[in-house]
Short mmCIF file of C-alpha atoms in Angstrom, two decimals:
data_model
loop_
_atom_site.label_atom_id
_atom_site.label_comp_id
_atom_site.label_asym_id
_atom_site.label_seq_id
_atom_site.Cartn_x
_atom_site.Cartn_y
_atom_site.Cartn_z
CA UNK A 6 0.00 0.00 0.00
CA UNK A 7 1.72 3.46 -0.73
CA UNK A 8 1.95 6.19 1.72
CA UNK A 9 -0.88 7.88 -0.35
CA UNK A 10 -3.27 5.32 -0.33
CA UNK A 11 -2.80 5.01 3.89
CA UNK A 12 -3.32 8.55 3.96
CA UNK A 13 -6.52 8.28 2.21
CA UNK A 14 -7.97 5.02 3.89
CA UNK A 15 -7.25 6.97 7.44
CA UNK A 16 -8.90 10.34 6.08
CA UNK A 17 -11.63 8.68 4.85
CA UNK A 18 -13.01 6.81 7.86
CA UNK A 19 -12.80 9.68 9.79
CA UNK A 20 -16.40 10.78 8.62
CA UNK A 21 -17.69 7.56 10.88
CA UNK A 22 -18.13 9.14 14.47
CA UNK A 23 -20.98 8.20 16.95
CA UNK A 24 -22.98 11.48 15.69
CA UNK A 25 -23.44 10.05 11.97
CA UNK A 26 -23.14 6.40 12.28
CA UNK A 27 -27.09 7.06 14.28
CA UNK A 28 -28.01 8.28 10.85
CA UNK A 29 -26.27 5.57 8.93
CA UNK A 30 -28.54 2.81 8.23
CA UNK A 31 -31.50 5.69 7.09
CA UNK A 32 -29.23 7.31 5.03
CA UNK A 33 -27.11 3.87 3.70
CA UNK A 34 -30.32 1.59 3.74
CA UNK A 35 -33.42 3.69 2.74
CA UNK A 36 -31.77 6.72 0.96
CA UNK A 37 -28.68 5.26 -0.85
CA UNK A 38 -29.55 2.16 -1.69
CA UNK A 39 -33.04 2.66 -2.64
CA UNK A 40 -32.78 5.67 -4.74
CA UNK A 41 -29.26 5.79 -6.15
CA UNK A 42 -27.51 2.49 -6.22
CA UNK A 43 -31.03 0.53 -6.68
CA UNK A 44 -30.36 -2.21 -4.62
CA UNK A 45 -32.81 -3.99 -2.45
CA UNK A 46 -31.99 -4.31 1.21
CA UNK A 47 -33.46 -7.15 1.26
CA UNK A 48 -31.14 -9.00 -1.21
CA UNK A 49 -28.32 -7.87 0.94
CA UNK A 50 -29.14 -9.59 3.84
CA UNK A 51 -30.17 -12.62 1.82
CA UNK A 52 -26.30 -12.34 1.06
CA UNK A 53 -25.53 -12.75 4.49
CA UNK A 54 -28.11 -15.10 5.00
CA UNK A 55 -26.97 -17.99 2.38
CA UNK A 56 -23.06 -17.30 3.83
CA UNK A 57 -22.84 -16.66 7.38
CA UNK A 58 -20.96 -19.23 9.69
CA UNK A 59 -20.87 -20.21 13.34
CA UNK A 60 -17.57 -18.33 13.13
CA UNK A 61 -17.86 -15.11 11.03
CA UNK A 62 -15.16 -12.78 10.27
CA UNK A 63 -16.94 -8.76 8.94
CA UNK A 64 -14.63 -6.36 7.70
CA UNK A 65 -16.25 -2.80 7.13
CA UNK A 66 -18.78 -3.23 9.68
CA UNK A 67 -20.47 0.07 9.21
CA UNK A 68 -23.11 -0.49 12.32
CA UNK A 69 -23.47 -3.97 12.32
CA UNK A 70 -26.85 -3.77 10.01
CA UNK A 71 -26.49 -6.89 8.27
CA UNK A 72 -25.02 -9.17 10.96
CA UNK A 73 -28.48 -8.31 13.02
CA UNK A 74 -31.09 -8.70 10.53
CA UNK A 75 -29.55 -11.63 8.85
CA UNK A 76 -30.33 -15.50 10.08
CA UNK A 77 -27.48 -16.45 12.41
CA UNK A 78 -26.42 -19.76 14.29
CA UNK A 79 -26.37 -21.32 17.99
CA UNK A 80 -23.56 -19.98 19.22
CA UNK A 81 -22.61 -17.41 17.13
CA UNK A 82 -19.32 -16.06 17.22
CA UNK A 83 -18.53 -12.68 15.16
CA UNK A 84 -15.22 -10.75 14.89
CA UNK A 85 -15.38 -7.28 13.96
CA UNK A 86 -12.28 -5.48 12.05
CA UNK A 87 -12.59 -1.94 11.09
CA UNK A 88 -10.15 0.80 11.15
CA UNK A 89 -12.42 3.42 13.03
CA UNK A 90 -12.87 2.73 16.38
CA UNK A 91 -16.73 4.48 16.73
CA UNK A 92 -17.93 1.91 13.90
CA UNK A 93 -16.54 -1.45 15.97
CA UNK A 94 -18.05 0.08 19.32
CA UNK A 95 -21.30 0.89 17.53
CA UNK A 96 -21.65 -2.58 15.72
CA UNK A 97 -20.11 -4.46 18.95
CA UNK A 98 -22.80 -3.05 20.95
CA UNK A 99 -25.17 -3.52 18.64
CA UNK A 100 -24.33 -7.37 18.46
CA UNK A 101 -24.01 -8.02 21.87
CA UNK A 102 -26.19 -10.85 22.29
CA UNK A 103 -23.32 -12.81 20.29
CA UNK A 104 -19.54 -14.00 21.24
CA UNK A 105 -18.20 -10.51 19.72
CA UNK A 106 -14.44 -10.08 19.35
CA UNK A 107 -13.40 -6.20 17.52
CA UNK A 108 -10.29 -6.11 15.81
CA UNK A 109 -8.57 -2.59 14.88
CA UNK A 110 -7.20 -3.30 11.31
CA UNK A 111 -6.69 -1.66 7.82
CA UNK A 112 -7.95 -3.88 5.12
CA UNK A 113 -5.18 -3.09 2.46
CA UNK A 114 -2.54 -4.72 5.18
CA UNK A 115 -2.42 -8.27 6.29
CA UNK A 116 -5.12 -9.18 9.39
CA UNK A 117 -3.83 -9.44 12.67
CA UNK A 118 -5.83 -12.59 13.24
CA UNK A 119 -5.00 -15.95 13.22
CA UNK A 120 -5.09 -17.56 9.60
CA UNK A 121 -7.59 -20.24 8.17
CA UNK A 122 -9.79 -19.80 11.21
CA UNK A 123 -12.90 -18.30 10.04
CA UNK A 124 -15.62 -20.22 8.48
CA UNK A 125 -17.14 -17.25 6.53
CA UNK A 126 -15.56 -13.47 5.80
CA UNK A 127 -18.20 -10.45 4.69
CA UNK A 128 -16.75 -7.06 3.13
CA UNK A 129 -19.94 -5.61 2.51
CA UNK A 130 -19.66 -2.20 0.90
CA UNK A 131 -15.99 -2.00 1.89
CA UNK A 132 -14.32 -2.48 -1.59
CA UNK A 133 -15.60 1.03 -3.01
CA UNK A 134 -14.35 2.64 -0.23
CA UNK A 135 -10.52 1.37 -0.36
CA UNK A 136 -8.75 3.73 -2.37
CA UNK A 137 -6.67 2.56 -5.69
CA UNK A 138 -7.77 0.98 -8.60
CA UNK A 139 -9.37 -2.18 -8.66
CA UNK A 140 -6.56 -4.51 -9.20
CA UNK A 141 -4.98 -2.70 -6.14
CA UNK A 142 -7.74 -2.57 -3.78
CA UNK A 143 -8.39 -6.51 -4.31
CA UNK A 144 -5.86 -7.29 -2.24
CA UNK A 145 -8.35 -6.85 0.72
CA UNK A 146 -9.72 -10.57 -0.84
CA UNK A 147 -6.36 -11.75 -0.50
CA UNK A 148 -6.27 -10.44 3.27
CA UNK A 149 -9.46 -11.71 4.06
CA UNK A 150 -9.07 -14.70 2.50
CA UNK A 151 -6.21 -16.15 4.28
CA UNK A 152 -8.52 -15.89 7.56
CA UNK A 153 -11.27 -18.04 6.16
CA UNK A 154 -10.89 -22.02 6.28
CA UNK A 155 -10.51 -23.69 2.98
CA UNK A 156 -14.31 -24.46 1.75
CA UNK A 157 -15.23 -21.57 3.82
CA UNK A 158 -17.20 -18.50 2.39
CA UNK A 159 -16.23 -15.17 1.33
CA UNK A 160 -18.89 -12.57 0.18
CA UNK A 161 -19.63 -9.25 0.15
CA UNK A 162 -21.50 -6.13 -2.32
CA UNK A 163 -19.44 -3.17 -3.47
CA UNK A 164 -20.92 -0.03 -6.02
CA UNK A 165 -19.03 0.25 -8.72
CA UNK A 166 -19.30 2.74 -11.80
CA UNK A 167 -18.30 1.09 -15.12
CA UNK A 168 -20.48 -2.16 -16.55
CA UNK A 169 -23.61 -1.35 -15.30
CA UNK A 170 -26.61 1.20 -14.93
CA UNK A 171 -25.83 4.63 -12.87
CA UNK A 172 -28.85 6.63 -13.28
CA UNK A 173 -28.30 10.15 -13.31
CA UNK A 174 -28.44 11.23 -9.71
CA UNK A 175 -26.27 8.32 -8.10
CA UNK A 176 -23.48 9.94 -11.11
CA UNK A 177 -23.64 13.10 -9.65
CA UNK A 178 -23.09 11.96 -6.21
CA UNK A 179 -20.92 9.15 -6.61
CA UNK A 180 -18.93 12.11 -8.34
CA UNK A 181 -19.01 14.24 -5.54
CA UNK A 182 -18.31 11.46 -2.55
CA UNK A 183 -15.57 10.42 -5.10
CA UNK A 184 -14.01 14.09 -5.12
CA UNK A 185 -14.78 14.41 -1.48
CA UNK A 186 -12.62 10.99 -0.57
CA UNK A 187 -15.15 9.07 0.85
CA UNK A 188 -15.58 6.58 -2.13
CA UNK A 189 -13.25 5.57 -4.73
CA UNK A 190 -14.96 3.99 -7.24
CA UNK A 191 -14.36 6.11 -10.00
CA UNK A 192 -12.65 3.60 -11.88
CA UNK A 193 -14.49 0.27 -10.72
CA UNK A 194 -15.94 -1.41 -13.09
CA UNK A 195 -17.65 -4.78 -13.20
CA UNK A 196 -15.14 -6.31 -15.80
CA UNK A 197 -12.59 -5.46 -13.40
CA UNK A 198 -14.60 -6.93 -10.12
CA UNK A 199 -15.07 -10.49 -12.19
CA UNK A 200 -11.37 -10.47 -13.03
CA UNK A 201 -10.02 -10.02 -9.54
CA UNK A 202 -12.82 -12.67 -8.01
CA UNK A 203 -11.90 -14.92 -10.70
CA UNK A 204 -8.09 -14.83 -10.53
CA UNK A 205 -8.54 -16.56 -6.43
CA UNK A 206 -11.54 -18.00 -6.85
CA UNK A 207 -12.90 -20.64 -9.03
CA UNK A 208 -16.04 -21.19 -7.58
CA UNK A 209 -17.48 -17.45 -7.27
CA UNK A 210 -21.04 -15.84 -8.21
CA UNK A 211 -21.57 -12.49 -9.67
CA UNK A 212 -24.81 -10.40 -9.60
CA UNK A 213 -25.69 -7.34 -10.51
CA UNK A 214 -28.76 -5.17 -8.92
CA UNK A 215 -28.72 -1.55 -9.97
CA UNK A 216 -25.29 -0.20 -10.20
CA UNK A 217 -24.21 -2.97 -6.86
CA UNK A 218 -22.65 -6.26 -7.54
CA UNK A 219 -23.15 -8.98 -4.84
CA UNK A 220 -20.54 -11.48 -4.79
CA UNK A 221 -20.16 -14.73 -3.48
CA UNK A 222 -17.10 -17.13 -3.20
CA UNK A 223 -15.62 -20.14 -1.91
CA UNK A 224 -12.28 -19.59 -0.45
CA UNK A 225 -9.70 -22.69 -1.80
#
């Protein structure tokens, strides 16, 4: 990761403080992804619902939306890694009726968690947040990956800009959030997305609602 990418992963969870991660599901759930990235909630946590493990690893837990709505197991043990200390407090709180663990990491370095233990790994809108291109940012699969057990899941949804439909209003603020630093996805595209799932993965799925692309692998 170069010095300018760091500096623009730090800067740009710095918007996630206790004050507007209260507003971040209406504004993520029923704002964003309703009316510019047209993708039903609902299929999200369907997502998370054909996926989850006993023993789940999240990365980018926002406020631990999906993990709560989403069907979950006996025992269910959840670690938590996010650079911004607010979101893992929020989402650990939030989860607290499971084994939580929270884990202060960057997802363009190596994990500090123990490989191959995880049975299932989420990066749910993560990816179009990580600065770079897309063949540089999709090294986060390669850090997630080495925590999940061989056979185990991997899955996640990311916006992306090139290969599918952007209506008008999501380009103008996908524009401005891009120029602002809190996405970069100004050169994701869903060619790109299938290359880097299928260069690690040969079992993966790839679908596409509004400009979103859910993706599902199995980790070898």
């Amino acid at each position: 990761m170069t010095a300018s990418h760091s500096d623009q992963v730090i800067a740009g969870q710095a918007m996630y403080n206790p004050s507007t991660l209260r507003l971040y599901d209406f504004a993520a759930f029923q704002l964003n992804c309703r009316f510019l990235f047209r993708v039903p909630v609902s299929e999200v946590v369907g997502l998370f619902d054909r996926n989850v493990s006993a023993k789940h690893l999240d990365l980018g837990v926002g406020t631990g939306y999906f993990l709560d709505h989403c069907r979950t197991h006996p025992g269910q043990a959840i670690t938590l890694a996010d650079l911004n200390e607010h979101s893992l407090n929020h989402a650990a709180a939030r989860l607290a009726r499971f084994d939580v663990t929270t884990v202060q990491a960057n997802a363009l370095e190596p994990l500090p968690l123990p490989g191959r233990e995880f049975g299932s790994a989420s990066m749910n809108f993560l990816l179009h947040c990580v600065p770079g291109d897309m063949r540089e940012k999709a090294v986060v699969f390669d850090n997630v990956a080495a925590c999940v057990k061989p056979g185990g899941r991997l899955f996640g949804a990311t916006v992306l800009t090139g290969g599918v439909p952007v209506n008008p209003l999501a380009k103008v603020m996908l524009g401005a959030w891009n120029k602002r630093g809190i996405m970069h996805n100004a050169a994701d595209s869903l060619d790109d997305l299938r290359d880097a799932l299928a260069a690690r993965f040969p079992q993966h799925k790839l679908t596409v609602r509004g400009c979103a692309a859910l993706f599902e692998a199995e980790v070898p």
